[in-house]
Short mmCIF file of C-alpha atoms and ligand atoms in Angstrom, two decimals:
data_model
loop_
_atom_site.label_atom_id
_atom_site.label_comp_id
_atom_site.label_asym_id
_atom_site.label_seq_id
_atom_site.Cartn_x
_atom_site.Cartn_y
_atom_site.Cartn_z
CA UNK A 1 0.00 0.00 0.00
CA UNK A 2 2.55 2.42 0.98
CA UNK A 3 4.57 2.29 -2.70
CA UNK A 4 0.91 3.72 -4.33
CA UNK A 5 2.13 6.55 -5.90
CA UNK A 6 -0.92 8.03 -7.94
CA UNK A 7 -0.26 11.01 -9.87
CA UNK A 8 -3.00 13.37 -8.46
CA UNK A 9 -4.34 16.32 -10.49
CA UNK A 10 -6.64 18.74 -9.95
CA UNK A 11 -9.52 17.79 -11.58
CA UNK A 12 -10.83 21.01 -13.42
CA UNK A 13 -8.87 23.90 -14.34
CA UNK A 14 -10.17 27.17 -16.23
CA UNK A 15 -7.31 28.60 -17.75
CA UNK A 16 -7.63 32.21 -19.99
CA UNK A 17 -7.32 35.64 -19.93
CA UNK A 18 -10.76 37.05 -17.76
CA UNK A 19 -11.78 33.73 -17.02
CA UNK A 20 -12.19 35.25 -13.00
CA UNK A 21 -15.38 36.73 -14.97
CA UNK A 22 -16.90 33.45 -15.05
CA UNK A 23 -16.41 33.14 -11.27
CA UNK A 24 -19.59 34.15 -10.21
CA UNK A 25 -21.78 31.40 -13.34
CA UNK A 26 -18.70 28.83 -11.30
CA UNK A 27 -19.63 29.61 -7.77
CA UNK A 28 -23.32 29.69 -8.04
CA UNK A 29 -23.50 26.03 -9.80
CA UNK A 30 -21.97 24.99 -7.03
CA UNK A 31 -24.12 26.83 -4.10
CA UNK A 32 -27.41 24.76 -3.22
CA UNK A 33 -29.02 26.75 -0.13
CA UNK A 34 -25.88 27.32 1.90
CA UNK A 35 -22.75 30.13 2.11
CA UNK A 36 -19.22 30.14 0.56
CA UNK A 37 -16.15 31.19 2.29
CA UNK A 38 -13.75 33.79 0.36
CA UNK A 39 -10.24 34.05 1.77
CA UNK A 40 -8.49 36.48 -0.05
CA UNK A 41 -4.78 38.08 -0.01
CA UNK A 42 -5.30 41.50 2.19
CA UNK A 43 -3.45 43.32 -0.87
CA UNK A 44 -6.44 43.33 -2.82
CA UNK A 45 -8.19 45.50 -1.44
CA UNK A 46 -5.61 47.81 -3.01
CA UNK A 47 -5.83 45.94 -6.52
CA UNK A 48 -9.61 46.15 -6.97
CA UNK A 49 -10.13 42.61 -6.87
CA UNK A 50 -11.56 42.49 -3.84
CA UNK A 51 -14.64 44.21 -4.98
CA UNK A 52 -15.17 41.90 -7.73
CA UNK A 53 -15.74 38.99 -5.73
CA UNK A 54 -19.69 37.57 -6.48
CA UNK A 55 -20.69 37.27 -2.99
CA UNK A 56 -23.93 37.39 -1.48
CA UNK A 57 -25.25 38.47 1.91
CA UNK A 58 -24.72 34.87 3.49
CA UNK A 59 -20.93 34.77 2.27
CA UNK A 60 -18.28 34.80 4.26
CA UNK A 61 -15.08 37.15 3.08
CA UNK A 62 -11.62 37.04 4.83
CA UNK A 63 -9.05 39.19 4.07
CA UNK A 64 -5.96 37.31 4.88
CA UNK A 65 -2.72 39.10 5.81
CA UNK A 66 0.01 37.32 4.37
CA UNK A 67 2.91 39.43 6.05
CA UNK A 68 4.23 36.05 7.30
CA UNK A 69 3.87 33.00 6.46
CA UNK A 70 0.96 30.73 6.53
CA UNK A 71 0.86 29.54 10.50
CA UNK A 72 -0.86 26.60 12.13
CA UNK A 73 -2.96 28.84 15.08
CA UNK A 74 -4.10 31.21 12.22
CA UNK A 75 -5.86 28.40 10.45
CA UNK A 76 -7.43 26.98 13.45
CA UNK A 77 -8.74 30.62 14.35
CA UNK A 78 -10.18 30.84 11.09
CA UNK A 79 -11.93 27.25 11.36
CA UNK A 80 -13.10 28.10 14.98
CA UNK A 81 -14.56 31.45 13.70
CA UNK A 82 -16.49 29.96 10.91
CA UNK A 83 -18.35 27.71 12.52
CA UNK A 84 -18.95 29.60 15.41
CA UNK A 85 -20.73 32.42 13.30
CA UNK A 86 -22.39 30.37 11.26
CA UNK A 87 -23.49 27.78 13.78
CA UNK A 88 -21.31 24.74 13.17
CA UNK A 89 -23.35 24.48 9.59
CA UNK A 90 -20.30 24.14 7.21
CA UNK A 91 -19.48 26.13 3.86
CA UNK A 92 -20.47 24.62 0.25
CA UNK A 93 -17.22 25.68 -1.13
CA UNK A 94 -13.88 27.02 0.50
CA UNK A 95 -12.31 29.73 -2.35
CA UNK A 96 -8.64 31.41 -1.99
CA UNK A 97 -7.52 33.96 -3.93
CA UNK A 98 -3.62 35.27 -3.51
CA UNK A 99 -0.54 33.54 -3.41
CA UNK A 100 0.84 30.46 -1.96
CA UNK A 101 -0.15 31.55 0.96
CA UNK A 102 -3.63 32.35 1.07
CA UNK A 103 -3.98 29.27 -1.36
CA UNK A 104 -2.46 26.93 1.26
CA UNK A 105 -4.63 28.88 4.28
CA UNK A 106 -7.73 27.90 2.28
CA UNK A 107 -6.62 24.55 1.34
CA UNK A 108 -5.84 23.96 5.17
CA UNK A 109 -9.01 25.81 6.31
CA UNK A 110 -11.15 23.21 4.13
CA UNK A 111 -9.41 20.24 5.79
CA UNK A 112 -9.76 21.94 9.18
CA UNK A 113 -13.54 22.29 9.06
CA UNK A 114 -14.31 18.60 8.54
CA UNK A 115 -11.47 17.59 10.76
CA UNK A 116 -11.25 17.63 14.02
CA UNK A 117 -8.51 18.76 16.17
CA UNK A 118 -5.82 21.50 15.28
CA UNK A 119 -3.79 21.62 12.10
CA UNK A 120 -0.41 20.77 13.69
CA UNK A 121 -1.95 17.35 13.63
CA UNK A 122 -2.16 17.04 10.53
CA UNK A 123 1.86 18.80 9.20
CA UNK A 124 2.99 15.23 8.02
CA UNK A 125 1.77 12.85 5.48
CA UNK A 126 -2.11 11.46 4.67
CA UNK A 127 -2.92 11.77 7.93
CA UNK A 128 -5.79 13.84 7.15
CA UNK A 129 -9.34 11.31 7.80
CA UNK A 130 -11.94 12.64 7.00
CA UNK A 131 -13.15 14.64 2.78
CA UNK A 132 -12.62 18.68 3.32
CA UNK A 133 -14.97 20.54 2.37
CA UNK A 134 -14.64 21.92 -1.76
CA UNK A 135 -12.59 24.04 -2.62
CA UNK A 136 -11.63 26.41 -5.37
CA UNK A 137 -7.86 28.15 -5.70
CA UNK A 138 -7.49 31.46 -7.56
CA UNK A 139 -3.58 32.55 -7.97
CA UNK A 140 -2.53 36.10 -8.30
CA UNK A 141 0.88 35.47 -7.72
CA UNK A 142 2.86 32.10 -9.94
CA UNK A 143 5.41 30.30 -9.20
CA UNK A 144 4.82 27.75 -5.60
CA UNK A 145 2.15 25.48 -7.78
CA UNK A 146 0.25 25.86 -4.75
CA UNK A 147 -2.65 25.43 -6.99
CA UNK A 148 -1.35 22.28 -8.63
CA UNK A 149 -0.28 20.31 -5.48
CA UNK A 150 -1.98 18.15 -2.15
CA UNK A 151 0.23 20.34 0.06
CA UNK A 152 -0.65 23.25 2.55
CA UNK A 153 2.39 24.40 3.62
CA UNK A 154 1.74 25.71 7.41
CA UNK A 155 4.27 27.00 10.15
CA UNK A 156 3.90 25.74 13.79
CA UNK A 157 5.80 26.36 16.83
CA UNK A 158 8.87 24.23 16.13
CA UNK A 159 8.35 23.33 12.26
CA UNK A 160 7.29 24.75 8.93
CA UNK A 161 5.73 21.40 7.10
CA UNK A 162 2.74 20.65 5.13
CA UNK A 163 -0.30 18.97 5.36
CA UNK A 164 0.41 15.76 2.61
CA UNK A 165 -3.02 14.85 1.71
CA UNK A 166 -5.17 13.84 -1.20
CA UNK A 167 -7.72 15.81 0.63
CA UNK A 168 -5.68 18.78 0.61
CA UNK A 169 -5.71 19.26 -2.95
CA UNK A 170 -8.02 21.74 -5.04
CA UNK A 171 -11.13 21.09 -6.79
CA UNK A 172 -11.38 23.76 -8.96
CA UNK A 173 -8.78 26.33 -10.24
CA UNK A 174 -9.48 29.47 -11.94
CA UNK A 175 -5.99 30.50 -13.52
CA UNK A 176 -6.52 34.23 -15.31
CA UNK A 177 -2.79 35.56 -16.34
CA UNK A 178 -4.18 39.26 -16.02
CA UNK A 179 -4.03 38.88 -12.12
CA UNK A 180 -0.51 38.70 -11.93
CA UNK A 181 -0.31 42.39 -13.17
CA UNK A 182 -0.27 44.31 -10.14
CA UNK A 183 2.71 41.75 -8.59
CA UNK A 184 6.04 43.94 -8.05
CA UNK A 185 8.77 43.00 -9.97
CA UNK A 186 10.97 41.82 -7.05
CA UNK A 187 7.90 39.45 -5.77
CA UNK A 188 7.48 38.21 -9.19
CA UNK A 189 11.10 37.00 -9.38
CA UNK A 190 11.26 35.70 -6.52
CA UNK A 191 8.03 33.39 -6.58
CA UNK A 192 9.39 32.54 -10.12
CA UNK A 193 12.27 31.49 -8.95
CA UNK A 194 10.39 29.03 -6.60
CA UNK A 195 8.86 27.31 -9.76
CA UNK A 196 12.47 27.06 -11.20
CA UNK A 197 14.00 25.42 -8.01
CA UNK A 198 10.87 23.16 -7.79
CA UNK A 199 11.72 21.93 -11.38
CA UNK A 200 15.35 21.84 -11.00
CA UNK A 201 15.43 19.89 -7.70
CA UNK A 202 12.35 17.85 -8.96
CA UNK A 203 14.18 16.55 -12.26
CA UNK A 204 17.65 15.69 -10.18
CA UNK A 205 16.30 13.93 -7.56
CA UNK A 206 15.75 10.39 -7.50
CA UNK A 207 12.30 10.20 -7.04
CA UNK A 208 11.60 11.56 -10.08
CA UNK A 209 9.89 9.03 -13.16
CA UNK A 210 9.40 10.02 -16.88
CA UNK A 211 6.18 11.67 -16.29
CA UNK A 212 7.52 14.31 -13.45
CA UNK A 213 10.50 15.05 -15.98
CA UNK A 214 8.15 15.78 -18.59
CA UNK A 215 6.56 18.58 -16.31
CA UNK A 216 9.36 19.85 -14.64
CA UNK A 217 11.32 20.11 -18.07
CA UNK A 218 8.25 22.01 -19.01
CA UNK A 219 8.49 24.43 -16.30
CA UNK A 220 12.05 24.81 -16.41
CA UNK A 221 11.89 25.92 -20.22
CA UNK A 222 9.19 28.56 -19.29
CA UNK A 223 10.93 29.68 -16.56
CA UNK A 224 13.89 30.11 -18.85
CA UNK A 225 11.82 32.36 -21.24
CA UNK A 226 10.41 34.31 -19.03
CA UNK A 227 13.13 34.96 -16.65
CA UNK A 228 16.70 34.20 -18.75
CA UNK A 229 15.53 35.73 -22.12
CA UNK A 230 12.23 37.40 -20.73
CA UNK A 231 10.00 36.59 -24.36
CA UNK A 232 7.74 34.34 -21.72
CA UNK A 233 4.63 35.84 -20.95
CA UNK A 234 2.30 35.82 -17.82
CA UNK A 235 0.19 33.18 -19.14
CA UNK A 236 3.36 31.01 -19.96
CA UNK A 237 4.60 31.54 -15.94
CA UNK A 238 0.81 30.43 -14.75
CA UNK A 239 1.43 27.83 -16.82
CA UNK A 240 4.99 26.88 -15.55
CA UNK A 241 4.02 26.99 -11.81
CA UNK A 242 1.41 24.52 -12.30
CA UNK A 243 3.61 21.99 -14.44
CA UNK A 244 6.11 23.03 -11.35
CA UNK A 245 3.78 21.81 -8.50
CA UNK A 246 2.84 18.58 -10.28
CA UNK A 247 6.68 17.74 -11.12
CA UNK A 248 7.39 18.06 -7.30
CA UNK A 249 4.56 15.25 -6.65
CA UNK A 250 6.17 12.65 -8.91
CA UNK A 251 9.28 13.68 -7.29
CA UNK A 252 10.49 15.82 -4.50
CA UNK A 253 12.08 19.07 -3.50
CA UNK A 254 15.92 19.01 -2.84
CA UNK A 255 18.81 20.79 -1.20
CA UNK A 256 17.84 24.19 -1.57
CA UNK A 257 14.26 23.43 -0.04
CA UNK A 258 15.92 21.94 3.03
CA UNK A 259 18.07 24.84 3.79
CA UNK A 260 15.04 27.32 2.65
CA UNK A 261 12.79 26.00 5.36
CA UNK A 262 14.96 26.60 8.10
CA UNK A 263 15.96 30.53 7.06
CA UNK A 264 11.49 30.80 7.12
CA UNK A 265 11.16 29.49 10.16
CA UNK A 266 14.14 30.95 12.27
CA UNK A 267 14.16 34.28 10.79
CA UNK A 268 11.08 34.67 8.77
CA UNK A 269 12.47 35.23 5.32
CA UNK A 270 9.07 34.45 2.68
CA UNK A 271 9.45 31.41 1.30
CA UNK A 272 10.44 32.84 -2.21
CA UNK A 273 13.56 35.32 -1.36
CA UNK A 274 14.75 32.22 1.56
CA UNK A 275 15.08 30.17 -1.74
CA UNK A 276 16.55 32.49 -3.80
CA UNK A 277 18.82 33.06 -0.80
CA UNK A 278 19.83 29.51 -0.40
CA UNK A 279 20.12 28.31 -3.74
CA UNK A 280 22.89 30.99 -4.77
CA UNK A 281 24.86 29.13 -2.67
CA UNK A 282 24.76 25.92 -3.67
CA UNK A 283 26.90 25.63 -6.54
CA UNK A 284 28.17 22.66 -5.39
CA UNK A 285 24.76 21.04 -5.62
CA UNK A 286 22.95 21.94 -8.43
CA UNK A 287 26.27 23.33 -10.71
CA UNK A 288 24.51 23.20 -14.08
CA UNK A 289 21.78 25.45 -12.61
CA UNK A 290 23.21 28.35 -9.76
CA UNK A 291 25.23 29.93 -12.64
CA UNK A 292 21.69 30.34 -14.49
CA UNK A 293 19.92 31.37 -11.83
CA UNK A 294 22.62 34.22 -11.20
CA UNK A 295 22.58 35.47 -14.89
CA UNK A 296 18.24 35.40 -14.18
CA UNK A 297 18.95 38.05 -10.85
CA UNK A 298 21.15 40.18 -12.90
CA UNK A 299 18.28 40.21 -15.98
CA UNK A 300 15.95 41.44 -13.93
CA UNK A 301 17.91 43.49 -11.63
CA UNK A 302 17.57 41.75 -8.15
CA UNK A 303 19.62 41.47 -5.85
CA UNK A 304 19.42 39.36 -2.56
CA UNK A 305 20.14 40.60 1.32
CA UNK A 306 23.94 39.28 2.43
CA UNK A 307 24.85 38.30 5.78
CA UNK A 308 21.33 36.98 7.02
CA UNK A 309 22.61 34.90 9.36
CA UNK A 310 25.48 36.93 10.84
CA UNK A 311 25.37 37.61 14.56
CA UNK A 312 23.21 34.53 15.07
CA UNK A 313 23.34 31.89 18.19
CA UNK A 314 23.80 29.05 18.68
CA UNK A 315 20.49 27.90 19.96
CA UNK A 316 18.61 29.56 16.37
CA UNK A 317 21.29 28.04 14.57
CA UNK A 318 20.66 24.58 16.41
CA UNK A 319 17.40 24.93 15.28
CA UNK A 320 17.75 25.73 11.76
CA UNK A 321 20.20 22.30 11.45
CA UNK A 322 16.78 20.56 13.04
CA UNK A 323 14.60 21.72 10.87
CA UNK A 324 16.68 20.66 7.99
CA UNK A 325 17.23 17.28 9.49
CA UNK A 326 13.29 16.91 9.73
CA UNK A 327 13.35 17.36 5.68
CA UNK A 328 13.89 13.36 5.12
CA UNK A 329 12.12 12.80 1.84
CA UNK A 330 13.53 15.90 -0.19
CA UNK A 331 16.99 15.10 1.38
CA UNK A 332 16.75 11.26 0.50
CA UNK A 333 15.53 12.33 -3.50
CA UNK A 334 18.56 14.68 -3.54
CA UNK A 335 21.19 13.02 -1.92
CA UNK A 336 20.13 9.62 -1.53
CA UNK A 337 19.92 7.11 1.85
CA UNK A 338 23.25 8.07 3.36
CA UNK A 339 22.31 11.87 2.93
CA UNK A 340 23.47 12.43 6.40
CA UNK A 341 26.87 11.46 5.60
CA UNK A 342 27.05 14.46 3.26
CA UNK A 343 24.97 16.94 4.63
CA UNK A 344 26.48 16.82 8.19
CA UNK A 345 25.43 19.64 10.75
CA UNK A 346 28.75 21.06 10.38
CA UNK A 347 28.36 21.35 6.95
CA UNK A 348 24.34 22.89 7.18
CA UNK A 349 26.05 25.65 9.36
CA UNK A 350 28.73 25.90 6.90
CA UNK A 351 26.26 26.48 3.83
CA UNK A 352 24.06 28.76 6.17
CA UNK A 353 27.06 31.21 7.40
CA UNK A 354 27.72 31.96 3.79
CA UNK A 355 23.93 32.84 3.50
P1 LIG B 401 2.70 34.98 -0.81
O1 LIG B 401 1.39 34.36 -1.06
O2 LIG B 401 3.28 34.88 0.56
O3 LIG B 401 2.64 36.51 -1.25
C1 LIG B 401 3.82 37.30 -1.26
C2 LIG B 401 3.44 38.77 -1.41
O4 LIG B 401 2.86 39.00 -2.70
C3 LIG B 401 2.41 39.21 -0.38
O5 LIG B 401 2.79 40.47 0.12
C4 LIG B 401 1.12 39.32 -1.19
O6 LIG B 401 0.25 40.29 -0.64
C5 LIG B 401 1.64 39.75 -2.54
N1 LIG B 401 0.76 39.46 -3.68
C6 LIG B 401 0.12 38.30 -4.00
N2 LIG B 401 -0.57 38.47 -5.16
C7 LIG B 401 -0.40 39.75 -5.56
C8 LIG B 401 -0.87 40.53 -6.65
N3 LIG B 401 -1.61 40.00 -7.64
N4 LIG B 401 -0.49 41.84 -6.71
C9 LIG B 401 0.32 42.39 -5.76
N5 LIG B 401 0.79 41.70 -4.71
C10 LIG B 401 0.44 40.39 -4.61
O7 LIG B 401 3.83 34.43 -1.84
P2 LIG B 401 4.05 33.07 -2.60
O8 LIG B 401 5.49 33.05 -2.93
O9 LIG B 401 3.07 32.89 -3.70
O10 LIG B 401 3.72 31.96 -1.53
C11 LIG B 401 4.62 31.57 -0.54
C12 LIG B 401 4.00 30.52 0.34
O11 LIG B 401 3.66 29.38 -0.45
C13 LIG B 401 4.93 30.03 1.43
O12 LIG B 401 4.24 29.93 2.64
C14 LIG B 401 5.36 28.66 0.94
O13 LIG B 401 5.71 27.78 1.98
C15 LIG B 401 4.13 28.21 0.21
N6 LIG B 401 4.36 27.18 -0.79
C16 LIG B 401 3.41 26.23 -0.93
C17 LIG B 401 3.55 25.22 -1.85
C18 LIG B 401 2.49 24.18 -1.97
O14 LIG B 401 2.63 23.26 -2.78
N7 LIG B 401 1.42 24.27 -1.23
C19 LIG B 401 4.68 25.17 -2.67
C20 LIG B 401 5.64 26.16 -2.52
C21 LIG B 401 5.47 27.17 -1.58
ZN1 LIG B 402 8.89 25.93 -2.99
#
């Protein structure tokens, strides 16, 4: 039983230009007599996007704050508020709209409500029981395949990990390029640059099988046109960070994803920038790639903090080696079963002073 490896998809995406038009003919063949649930990235209220949302008086609309990463205690708030204004009587659909972030709040918020219990109980893999309740992903921001995968990556006290679980993944997604306009340049990058390390540790590791390399080489080339010769559109990078996101489910992250995790969660670098971070140092690793992803900062004029983890202790560097440790599969993909004999501790805090 434990070999099944199914390649999950989503199983309906609406993919165009405008297509968030249509959200409102989606949404209501979908509502019997009951409410939906909007969780939407705080930012746009700034964007205008907010006030497009085709809700009616039942509805419930969060704006999420995404100034930090997704954590555990913010999705169980969110559960516990739901049902207590609404009775216990659950949503008919669950719909995010933002980045990674809000994407994995909602995805975790869904499981939440039909399971009980608090999310840190879940951060592992298919331990979720019971069906969540549907749910529909809207990105405004490419590049994590957030959308694409049956992972909601949450922070607790002592770990950032995700909730593994065919019940984690999406029903629906609405992908419409022209919602990536208002993303800064910098954020853009950055998130982009999530989709190429996803493809690039995806198609290295071990895991991987003909049918993740077909994706991730997919995403990799887009990335490539976008970011190295920037002819790739906005379309093309939607595009890319869903091939992205399935590649890492035939396969797994690597390295860069081990190290990235413990920068989040010790000193609260976003997900995107802690890769970007990481990765330009790991030449070593991934030699083919680094140089490429250095010639991709330069083209589009970024250019990462230095020092991050100068003046740190000893106890927050203990923990970052932990949390690195606790990154088995990825590690295992990358390095293979004797990973620890390469990536000591002494050679984590190595790779993280240079950071
Ligand atoms: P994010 O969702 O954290 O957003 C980053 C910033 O971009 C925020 O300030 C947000 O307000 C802003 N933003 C989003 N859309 C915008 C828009 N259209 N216009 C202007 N600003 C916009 O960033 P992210 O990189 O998409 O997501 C990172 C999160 O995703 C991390 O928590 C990471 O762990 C998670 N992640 C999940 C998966 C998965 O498979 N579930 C994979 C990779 C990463
Ligand atoms: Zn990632």
């Amino acid at each position: 039983m434990t070999n099944l490896r199914f390649l999950n998809q989503v199983p309906r995406v609406l993919f165009g230009q405008n297509q968030f038009d249509n959200l409102e003919q989606i949404i209501e063949s979908k509502r019997h007599d009951g409410y939906i649930v909007f969780m939407i990235d705080e930012v746009h209220n700034k964007t205008g996007l907010k006030d497009r949302i085709p809700a009616k008086d039942d509805d419930l609309i969060f704006d999420v704050d995404t100034s930090t990463e997704p954590k555990t205690c913010l999705v169980n708030t969110y559960r516990d508020e739901i049902l207590s204004i609404k009775k216990g009587i659950l949503p008919e659909l669950v719909v995010g709209i933002g980045g990674g972030s809000t994407l994995d709040i909602a995805k975790a918020v869904s499981v939440m409500l039909t399971n009980s219990g608090i999310s840190e109980e879940y951060q592992g893999w298919n331990l979720v029981k019971k069906p969540a309740v549907p749910k529909l992903g809207i990105p405004t921001l490419s590049g994590t395949g957030a959308e694409a995968s049956r992972t909601a990556v949450l922070t607790s006290k002592d770990k950032k990990y995700g909730i593994n679980s065919d019940y984690s993944m999406f029903d629906i997604i609405l992908l419409d390029p022209l919602l990536l306009k208002s993303v800064p340049n910098d954020q853009r990058f950055y998130t982009g640059m999530d989709c190429y390390i996803h493809s690039v540790e995806s198609i290295q590791g071990s895991f991987i099988n003909e049918f993740g390399k077909a994706f991730s080489s997919n995403a990799m080339d887009i990335c490539r046109n976008v970011f190295l010769k920037q002819t790739g559109t906005d379309s093309e990078l939607m595009v890319a960070s869903y091939l992205g996101g399935v590649s890492v489910m035939y396969s797994e992250v690597g390295v860069a994803h081990a190290l990235s995790y413990g920068i989040s969660l010790e000193l609260g670098y976003r997900h995107g920038i802690a890769n970007c971070i990481v990765f330009n140092q790991l030449d070593e690793f991934y030699p083919d790639h680094v140089p490429e992803f250095r010639v991709m900062m330069k083209q589009n004029q970024i250019s990462l903090p230095v020092g991050v983890t100068e003046g740190l202790s000893k106890e927050s560097m203990d923990r970052m080696i932990e949390m690195t440790y606790r990154m088995e599969r990825p590690l295992t993909s990358a390095l293979g079963e004797n990973w620890r004999d390469i990536l000591t501790p002494q050679k984590i805090q190595d790779l993280y002073e240079r950071m």
